[in-house]
Coordinates of C-alpha atoms in Angstrom, one line a residue:
M1195 CA 0.1 0.2 0.2
S1196 CA 0.9 3.9 -0.8
V1197 CA -0.2 6.8 0.2
Q1198 CA 0.8 9.9 -1.3
Q1199 CA -0.4 12.4 1.2
S1200 CA 0.1 16.2 -0.7
A1201 CA 2.0 18.6 1.4
G1202 CA -0.8 21.4 1.5
P1203 CA -4.1 22.4 0.8
D1204 CA -6.3 20.3 -2.4
P1205 CA -5.6 22.7 -4.9
Y1206 CA -8.9 22.9 -6.2
F1207 CA -10.7 22.9 -2.9
P1208 CA -8.2 25.2 -0.6
A1209 CA -11.0 24.6 1.8
N1210 CA -11.5 21.4 2.8
G1211 CA -9.4 19.1 4.4
D1212 CA -6.5 19.7 6.9
S1213 CA -2.8 17.8 5.9
R1214 CA -1.6 18.5 9.0
Y1215 CA -2.9 15.7 11.0
R1216 CA -4.5 12.1 9.8
V1217 CA -7.5 10.1 10.9
H1218 CA -7.4 6.8 11.8
R1219 CA -10.8 6.3 12.6
Y1220 CA -14.4 7.9 12.6
E1221 CA -17.4 6.5 15.1
L1222 CA -20.3 8.5 14.3
A1223 CA -24.0 8.0 15.9
L1224 CA -26.6 9.4 14.5
D1225 CA -30.4 9.7 14.9
Y1226 CA -32.5 10.6 11.9
R1227 CA -36.0 11.7 11.3
P1228 CA -37.3 11.4 8.0
G1229 CA -40.4 13.8 8.3
P1230 CA -38.8 17.0 9.9
N1231 CA -35.6 15.7 8.0
R1232 CA -33.8 16.3 11.7
L1233 CA -30.1 15.2 12.2
S1234 CA -28.6 15.2 15.9
G1235 CA -24.8 12.8 15.7
T1236 CA -22.2 12.7 17.9
A1237 CA -19.0 12.0 16.5
R1238 CA -15.7 10.4 18.1
I1239 CA -12.6 10.6 16.1
N1240 CA -8.8 9.2 16.1
A1241 CA -6.6 11.1 15.1
I1242 CA -1.9 11.1 14.5
A1243 CA -1.4 14.7 14.2
G1244 CA 1.9 15.4 11.7
R1245 CA 5.5 16.5 12.3
S1246 CA 4.9 19.3 13.9
P1247 CA 3.2 20.9 16.9
L1248 CA -0.8 20.9 16.3
T1249 CA -1.8 24.2 17.8
E1250 CA -4.8 24.3 16.1
F1251 CA -6.5 22.2 13.4
Q1252 CA -10.2 22.6 11.5
L1253 CA -12.7 19.8 10.7
N1254 CA -14.7 20.4 8.3
L1255 CA -18.5 20.5 8.5
A1256 CA -21.7 22.6 7.4
D1257 CA -24.6 25.0 9.3
F1258 CA -25.0 22.9 12.4
R1259 CA -26.1 23.8 15.9
I1260 CA -22.7 22.5 17.5
G1261 CA -23.2 21.1 21.4
R1262 CA -20.2 19.9 22.4
V1263 CA -16.5 19.8 21.3
R1264 CA -14.0 18.4 23.0
V1265 CA -10.2 17.0 22.2
D1266 CA -9.1 14.7 24.5
G1267 CA -11.4 15.2 27.0
K1268 CA -10.6 18.6 27.3
A1269 CA -12.6 21.6 26.1
P1270 CA -10.6 23.4 23.1
H1271 CA -11.4 26.9 21.8
Y1272 CA -12.9 26.7 18.8
T1273 CA -14.8 28.6 16.0
H1274 CA -17.3 27.3 13.8
R1275 CA -18.1 29.3 10.6
G1276 CA -17.6 28.8 7.0
G1277 CA -17.7 25.0 6.8
R1278 CA -14.6 25.0 8.7
L1279 CA -14.4 23.8 12.4
R1280 CA -11.1 25.5 14.0
M1281 CA -10.1 24.1 17.1
R1282 CA -7.0 25.4 19.1
P1283 CA -6.5 22.5 22.3
P1284 CA -5.6 23.6 25.4
K1285 CA -2.3 22.3 25.2
P1286 CA -0.3 21.9 21.5
I1287 CA -0.6 18.1 20.4
R1288 CA 2.8 16.5 20.2
P1289 CA 4.3 15.6 16.3
G1290 CA 3.2 12.0 16.1
A1291 CA 0.7 11.7 19.0
A1292 CA -2.4 10.3 18.4
F1293 CA -5.6 12.6 20.0
T1294 CA -9.6 12.5 20.4
V1295 CA -11.8 14.8 19.2
E1296 CA -15.8 14.2 20.0
V1297 CA -18.1 16.4 18.3
H1298 CA -22.1 16.8 18.9
W1299 CA -24.2 18.3 16.5
S1300 CA -27.6 18.5 15.2
G1301 CA -30.2 20.7 12.7
N1302 CA -31.8 20.0 9.1
P1303 CA -29.4 18.5 6.7
K1304 CA -29.1 20.0 3.2
P1305 CA -26.7 19.7 0.2
V1306 CA -23.7 22.0 0.8
G1307 CA -23.0 24.4 -2.6
S1308 CA -20.4 23.0 -5.2
P1309 CA -19.7 24.6 -8.5
W1310 CA -22.1 21.4 -9.9
G1311 CA -25.1 22.7 -7.6
G1312 CA -25.9 20.9 -3.8
I1313 CA -24.1 17.6 -3.3
G1314 CA -24.0 15.7 -0.3
W1315 CA -26.9 15.2 2.3
E1316 CA -30.2 14.6 -0.2
E1317 CA -33.8 14.6 1.4
L1318 CA -36.0 12.3 -0.5
E1319 CA -39.8 12.0 -1.0
D1320 CA -39.8 9.8 1.9
G1321 CA -36.0 8.9 3.0
A1322 CA -32.0 9.9 2.1
L1323 CA -29.4 9.5 0.7
V1324 CA -25.3 10.9 0.6
A1325 CA -24.0 11.3 -2.2
S1326 CA -20.8 13.2 -1.7
Q1327 CA -17.9 13.9 -4.5
P1328 CA -16.1 15.3 -4.6
V1329 CA -16.6 17.8 -0.7
G1330 CA -20.7 16.5 -0.1
S1331 CA -19.4 14.8 3.2
P1332 CA -19.1 18.1 5.6
S1333 CA -23.2 18.3 4.7
W1334 CA -24.1 15.5 7.0
Y1335 CA -20.6 15.2 9.5
P1336 CA -17.8 16.4 10.8
C1337 CA -14.4 15.3 9.0
N1338 CA -11.4 15.9 7.5
D1339 CA -12.6 16.1 4.0
R1340 CA -9.6 15.2 1.4
P1341 CA -9.2 12.6 -0.7
A1342 CA -5.5 11.1 0.6
D1343 CA -7.3 10.7 4.7
K1344 CA -8.6 7.7 4.6
A1345 CA -9.3 6.2 7.7
A1346 CA -11.8 3.0 9.0
Y1347 CA -15.5 4.3 9.6
Q1348 CA -18.4 2.5 12.4
I1349 CA -21.4 4.3 11.8
S1350 CA -24.7 3.9 13.9
V1351 CA -28.0 5.3 12.7
T1352 CA -31.2 5.0 14.5
T1353 CA -34.5 5.9 12.6
P1354 CA -38.2 5.2 12.6
S1355 CA -38.7 1.1 12.2
A1356 CA -40.5 1.7 8.4
Y1357 CA -37.0 2.6 7.3
A1358 CA -34.3 0.5 6.3
V1359 CA -30.4 2.1 6.4
V1360 CA -27.6 1.1 4.3
A1361 CA -24.1 1.9 4.3
G1362 CA -21.0 0.9 2.7
G1363 CA -19.4 -1.9 5.2
R1364 CA -20.6 -4.6 7.0
L1365 CA -24.1 -4.7 9.3
L1366 CA -22.8 -5.6 12.8
T1367 CA -26.4 -5.3 14.6
R1368 CA -30.2 -4.1 13.8
T1369 CA -31.6 -3.3 17.2
T1370 CA -35.5 -2.2 17.4
K1371 CA -36.5 -0.3 20.6
A1372 CA -40.6 1.0 20.4
S1373 CA -40.6 2.8 17.2
T1374 CA -37.0 2.6 16.1
T1375 CA -34.7 1.1 14.9
T1376 CA -30.7 1.0 15.3
W1377 CA -28.3 -0.2 12.2
V1378 CA -24.9 0.0 13.0
Y1379 CA -22.3 -0.6 10.4
E1380 CA -18.2 -1.5 10.1
Q1381 CA -16.3 -0.6 7.2
S1382 CA -13.0 -1.3 8.6
A1383 CA -10.8 -1.1 4.8
P1384 CA -9.0 2.5 5.0
T1385 CA -12.0 5.1 4.0
S1386 CA -12.0 8.5 2.0
S1387 CA -14.5 11.2 3.3
Y1388 CA -16.1 11.6 -0.1
L1389 CA -16.6 7.8 -0.3
V1390 CA -18.9 7.4 3.2
G1391 CA -22.5 6.7 1.3
L1392 CA -25.7 6.1 3.2
S1393 CA -29.3 5.7 2.4
I1394 CA -32.3 5.8 3.9
G1395 CA -35.6 4.5 2.9
K1396 CA -38.2 2.3 2.8
Y1397 CA -36.5 -1.1 0.5
Q1398 CA -36.8 -4.4 0.1
T1399 CA -33.8 -6.4 -0.2
V1400 CA -32.4 -8.2 -2.8
L1401 CA -29.5 -10.8 -3.1
L1402 CA -27.8 -10.9 -6.1
G1403 CA -26.5 -14.8 -7.1
D1404 CA -24.8 -16.9 -4.6
P1405 CA -21.3 -16.0 -3.3
G1406 CA -20.5 -19.5 -2.4
L1407 CA -17.8 -20.1 -0.1
G1408 CA -15.3 -17.3 -0.6
G1409 CA -17.4 -14.9 -2.9
V1410 CA -18.2 -11.8 -2.6
P1411 CA -22.1 -11.1 -1.1
Q1412 CA -23.9 -8.5 -3.2
S1413 CA -27.4 -7.3 -2.2
G1414 CA -29.6 -4.9 -3.5
H1415 CA -32.1 -2.3 -1.7
L1416 CA -35.0 -1.3 -3.8
P1417 CA -38.4 -0.1 -4.0
A1418 CA -40.5 -3.1 -4.0
Q1419 CA -41.9 -2.7 -7.0
L1420 CA -39.0 -1.8 -8.7
L1421 CA -37.7 -5.3 -8.9
P1422 CA -39.0 -6.9 -11.6
E1423 CA -36.7 -4.5 -13.6
F1424 CA -34.1 -4.7 -11.2
S1425 CA -34.5 -8.1 -11.4
R1426 CA -33.2 -8.2 -15.5
D1427 CA -31.0 -4.5 -15.0
F1428 CA -28.3 -6.7 -12.3
A1429 CA -28.5 -10.0 -13.6
R1430 CA -25.2 -9.9 -14.5
Q1431 CA -23.4 -7.8 -12.1
P1432 CA -22.1 -11.7 -10.8
A1433 CA -20.5 -11.8 -13.9
M1434 CA -18.9 -8.8 -14.1
M1435 CA -18.1 -9.4 -10.6
E1436 CA -16.0 -12.6 -11.5
L1437 CA -14.5 -10.8 -14.5
F1438 CA -13.1 -7.8 -12.6
E1439 CA -11.5 -10.1 -9.9
S1440 CA -9.8 -11.9 -13.0
V1441 CA -8.4 -8.7 -14.5
F1442 CA -7.9 -6.8 -11.4
G1443 CA -7.4 -9.3 -8.1
P1444 CA -9.5 -9.8 -5.4
Y1445 CA -12.1 -7.4 -4.5
P1446 CA -11.0 -5.1 -1.9
F1447 CA -14.2 -5.3 0.3
G1448 CA -16.0 -7.6 2.4
E1449 CA -19.5 -7.4 0.2
Y1450 CA -20.6 -5.0 -2.4
A1451 CA -24.5 -3.5 -1.9
V1452 CA -26.3 -1.0 -4.8
V1453 CA -29.2 0.9 -3.7
V1454 CA -31.8 2.2 -6.1
T1455 CA -33.9 5.0 -4.7
E1456 CA -37.5 5.4 -6.3
E1457 CA -36.2 9.2 -7.2
E1458 CA -34.5 10.3 -10.7
L1459 CA -30.4 11.1 -10.1
D1460 CA -28.8 12.5 -13.0
V1461 CA -25.8 9.8 -12.9
P1462 CA -25.6 6.9 -10.0
V1463 CA -22.6 7.5 -7.5
E1464 CA -20.0 5.6 -6.2
A1465 CA -19.2 4.8 -2.7
Q1466 CA -17.2 2.8 -0.6
G1467 CA -18.8 -0.9 -0.8
L1468 CA -21.9 0.8 -2.2
S1469 CA -23.4 2.3 -5.2
L1470 CA -26.5 4.8 -5.8
F1471 CA -28.3 4.3 -8.9
G1472 CA -31.8 6.6 -9.4
A1473 CA -34.9 4.5 -10.5
N1474 CA -34.0 6.3 -14.1
H1475 CA -31.6 3.7 -14.2
L1476 CA -33.7 1.0 -14.8
D1477 CA -36.0 -0.1 -17.9
G1478 CA -36.0 -3.8 -17.7
S1479 CA -34.0 -4.2 -20.8
R1480 CA -30.1 -3.4 -19.2
G1481 CA -30.2 -0.1 -21.0
S1482 CA -27.7 1.4 -18.3
E1483 CA -25.6 -2.1 -17.6
R1484 CA -22.3 0.3 -18.9
L1485 CA -23.2 2.3 -15.4
I1486 CA -23.6 -0.9 -13.5
A1487 CA -19.8 -2.0 -15.0
H1488 CA -18.7 1.6 -14.2
E1489 CA -19.7 2.0 -10.5
L1490 CA -18.3 -1.9 -9.8
A1491 CA -15.2 -0.5 -11.1
H1492 CA -14.8 1.8 -9.1
Q1493 CA -13.9 -0.1 -6.0
W1494 CA -10.8 -1.0 -7.1
F1495 CA -10.3 2.2 -9.2
G1496 CA -11.5 5.2 -7.0
N1497 CA -12.3 3.9 -3.8
S1498 CA -9.7 1.2 -2.6
V1499 CA -7.1 3.1 -5.3
T1500 CA -7.6 6.5 -4.2
I1501 CA -6.4 9.4 -5.6
A1502 CA -4.7 11.6 -3.1
D1503 CA -5.5 15.0 -4.7
W1504 CA -8.6 16.2 -7.2
R1505 CA -6.2 16.9 -10.0
H1506 CA -6.1 13.3 -10.8
I1507 CA -9.0 11.7 -11.2
W1508 CA -8.8 10.9 -14.5
L1509 CA -7.7 7.3 -13.3
N1510 CA -10.6 6.9 -11.0
E1511 CA -12.3 7.6 -14.3
G1512 CA -10.6 6.7 -17.2
L1513 CA -9.6 3.2 -15.7
A1514 CA -14.0 2.8 -14.8
K1515 CA -14.9 4.1 -18.4
Y1516 CA -12.0 1.4 -19.6
A1517 CA -14.3 -1.7 -17.6
E1518 CA -16.9 -0.3 -18.9
W1519 CA -14.8 -1.5 -22.8
L1520 CA -13.6 -4.7 -20.9
W1521 CA -17.5 -5.5 -19.6
S1522 CA -18.6 -5.3 -23.5
E1523 CA -15.7 -7.0 -24.8
R1524 CA -16.3 -10.0 -22.4
S1525 CA -19.7 -10.3 -22.4
G1526 CA -20.5 -10.6 -26.0
G1527 CA -21.0 -6.7 -27.0
R1528 CA -18.4 -4.5 -28.9
P1529 CA -14.9 -5.2 -28.8
A1530 CA -12.8 -1.9 -26.8
R1531 CA -11.4 -1.5 -30.0
Q1532 CA -14.7 -0.3 -31.7
L1533 CA -15.6 1.8 -28.5
A1534 CA -12.8 3.8 -28.3
A1535 CA -13.1 4.1 -31.8
V1536 CA -16.4 5.6 -31.1
A1537 CA -15.0 7.6 -28.2
H1538 CA -12.0 9.1 -30.5
R1539 CA -15.0 10.2 -33.1
K1540 CA -17.4 12.2 -30.2
L1541 CA -13.7 13.7 -28.7
S1542 CA -12.5 14.8 -32.2
A1543 CA -15.8 17.0 -32.5
L1544 CA -15.5 19.3 -29.4
P1545 CA -13.2 21.7 -28.1
Q1546 CA -9.3 20.3 -27.2
D1547 CA -8.8 22.4 -24.3
L1548 CA -9.1 19.4 -21.8
L1549 CA -6.0 18.6 -19.9
L1550 CA -5.9 15.0 -18.7
S1551 CA -3.7 15.0 -16.3
D1552 CA -4.5 18.3 -14.5
P1553 CA -7.9 19.5 -16.0
G1554 CA -8.9 22.0 -12.7
R1555 CA -11.5 21.8 -11.0
K1556 CA -14.6 23.6 -13.9
L1557 CA -13.8 20.3 -15.9
M1558 CA -13.2 17.8 -13.6
F1559 CA -16.7 16.0 -14.0
D1560 CA -16.5 17.0 -17.9
D1561 CA -17.7 13.9 -19.9
R1562 CA -14.5 14.4 -22.2
L1563 CA -12.4 13.4 -19.5
Y1564 CA -14.2 10.1 -19.1
E1565 CA -13.5 9.5 -22.7
R1566 CA -10.3 10.5 -22.8
G1567 CA -9.0 8.5 -20.2
G1568 CA -10.6 5.5 -21.2
L1569 CA -8.5 6.2 -24.7
A1570 CA -5.2 6.8 -22.9
V1571 CA -6.0 3.5 -21.2
H1572 CA -6.4 2.0 -24.3
A1573 CA -3.4 3.5 -25.7
I1574 CA -1.2 1.9 -23.0
R1575 CA -2.7 -1.7 -23.6
C1576 CA -2.0 -0.9 -27.1
A1577 CA 1.5 -0.2 -26.6
L1578 CA 2.3 -2.8 -23.7
G1579 CA 0.0 -5.6 -25.8
D1580 CA -2.4 -7.9 -23.9
E1581 CA -0.2 -10.0 -22.0
A1582 CA 1.8 -7.2 -20.4
F1583 CA -1.5 -4.5 -19.9
F1584 CA -3.5 -7.1 -17.9
R1585 CA -0.6 -7.4 -15.7
M1586 CA -0.1 -3.9 -15.3
L1587 CA -3.4 -3.5 -14.4
R1588 CA -3.4 -6.0 -11.9
G1589 CA -0.4 -5.5 -10.1
W1590 CA -1.9 -1.9 -9.5
A1591 CA -4.8 -2.6 -8.5
T1592 CA -2.9 -5.2 -5.6
L1593 CA 0.0 -3.1 -5.0
H1594 CA -2.0 0.2 -4.1
R1595 CA -5.0 -1.4 -2.2
G1596 CA -6.0 1.3 0.7
G1597 CA -3.5 3.6 -0.1
A1598 CA -3.4 7.0 -2.4
V1599 CA -1.4 7.6 -5.8
T1600 CA -0.7 10.4 -8.1
T1601 CA -0.6 10.3 -12.1
A1602 CA 3.3 10.5 -11.7
V1603 CA 2.7 6.6 -9.5
F1604 CA 0.7 5.6 -12.2
T1605 CA 3.1 6.2 -15.0
S1606 CA 6.1 4.9 -13.4
H1607 CA 4.3 1.8 -12.6
V1608 CA 2.6 1.5 -16.2
S1609 CA 7.0 2.4 -17.5
R1610 CA 8.0 -0.8 -15.5
Y1611 CA 5.5 -3.3 -18.0
A1612 CA 6.6 -1.4 -21.4
A1613 CA 9.7 -3.1 -23.0
E1614 CA 10.3 0.7 -24.8
P1615 CA 9.8 4.1 -23.5
L1616 CA 6.1 5.4 -23.1
D1617 CA 6.8 9.0 -22.9
D1618 CA 5.7 10.4 -25.6
L1619 CA 2.2 8.2 -25.0
F1620 CA 2.2 9.8 -21.7
D1621 CA 2.9 13.2 -22.6
A1622 CA 0.6 13.1 -25.6
W1623 CA -2.6 11.9 -23.3
L1624 CA -2.4 13.2 -20.3
H1625 CA 0.2 15.7 -20.6
R1626 CA -1.7 18.2 -23.4
T1627 CA -4.5 19.3 -24.3
A1628 CA -4.6 18.3 -28.7
L1629 CA -6.0 15.0 -29.3
P1630 CA -3.6 11.9 -30.4
P1631 CA -4.8 10.0 -33.2
L1632 CA -7.1 7.1 -32.1
P1633 CA -4.4 4.2 -30.8
E1634 CA -3.9 0.8 -32.1
A1635 CA -2.7 -1.9 -31.5
A1636 CA 0.4 -3.4 -32.2
P1637 CA 0.5 -5.9 -35.4
Q1638 CA 1.7 -9.0 -33.3
L1639 CA -1.3 -9.3 -30.9
P1640 CA -3.9 -11.7 -31.7
A1641 CA -7.3 -10.5 -33.2
R1642 CA -8.9 -11.7 -30.3
P1643 CA -6.0 -11.3 -27.2
A1644 CA -6.6 -14.5 -24.2
Y1645 CA -6.4 -11.6 -21.6
P1646 CA -9.2 -11.3 -20.1
P1647 CA -10.9 -14.7 -20.2
T1648 CA -14.3 -14.3 -21.7
Y1649 CA -17.8 -14.9 -19.5
P1650 CA -20.5 -16.3 -21.2
A1651 CA -24.0 -14.6 -20.2
P1652 CA -25.3 -16.1 -16.7
S1653 CA -28.7 -17.1 -16.3
A1654 CA -31.6 -15.6 -16.6
D1655 CA -32.1 -14.1 -13.6
P1656 CA -30.0 -14.5 -10.5
A1657 CA -31.9 -12.7 -7.9
R1658 CA -33.3 -14.3 -4.8
V1659 CA -34.9 -12.4 -2.9
R1660 CA -35.6 -11.9 0.8
G1661 CA -37.9 -10.0 2.9
E1662 CA -36.9 -8.1 5.1

């Protein structure tokens, strides 16, 4: 595992995060009432100071009422303005010392503002969900909101018993008292704050396939009336998991859940061990299957292997885009080279002002970043040849599992699998804005490469319903 911590603030979001310390573990105890959209919470945050004495530090937290703040059990001087909870402990924290922060907060959660509109906690007609990428986490809990600061989480949510709570990680307990139920989830894998997912709604639980011994448990959580469409649209997800494990290496977490809300979402959103879809992503004819593959691939690329700061977002999206193409290629659809040609034609007709390795905040979610990122990965495949390319991909996901990386770390990793220097390829695709020519496979490659293996379509409906 490698962690490439940025030395200072994130260049795209300098108000978010604090590089002077890192968090080891969050323990969040939340009480949520959907009717009045009322949230109260307690956070216990175990952290470690950096190389300098910590005379003051900050957490990110939106506009809630603060009830209590403690640092190592003592009251610090604190201010809470502009989404920043600044604390000055009674005594400076020694370099490298462990310390604990306790925060109590309450209020009506709502999305925080961003260049893309409100993100974070979203109140639904009957429930709530969290989609925090990139800076929405402070909309519901205090955090060191920077992608490289990855920590373990325990999340306890108490809500009326009519509602189910789904979070990334393993469900430890579910306890009902009177009219409320408390759900406790544990995510032990290092997790970025923006990847802490949560959904509260009236859901049916569906088991996808049979993981067998050593397999990955996969579940769906959705309104019961959407079950017929879901059963067909997500029928091939177990086969995706099998393919991606063969190509990228073992699934990096203990389980994988998908939530489908009753409402529409612009795009699906990945979280650690969890993906969120809208009802508009179901049509009963697998019309959004590429998105199902994309979100699953993010569990390796983006979630397990996380970017050190937001300049490197193409590593998340380019590799997940290419996973879509690999799934198509290995499940009877168009091969990656055809999909690459389609993407190249699309990009050639659009402005060429996007720098993949540093797109800037304005363009970091531009469609062109996804397509060009996929093309860059395809260019690497063509340059390496399939045998080396798939060894490279598996090595990347394995070597950096649980860590945080940069573009420079990726290009250095790729170069170790190349017979010739790839500096010109990296320069053209990553560090210049002009669109390079469509990449072509080396002539010695077979037309139908042996890697990754081909997976036939599974049986029509592997979904089993478990009523809860």
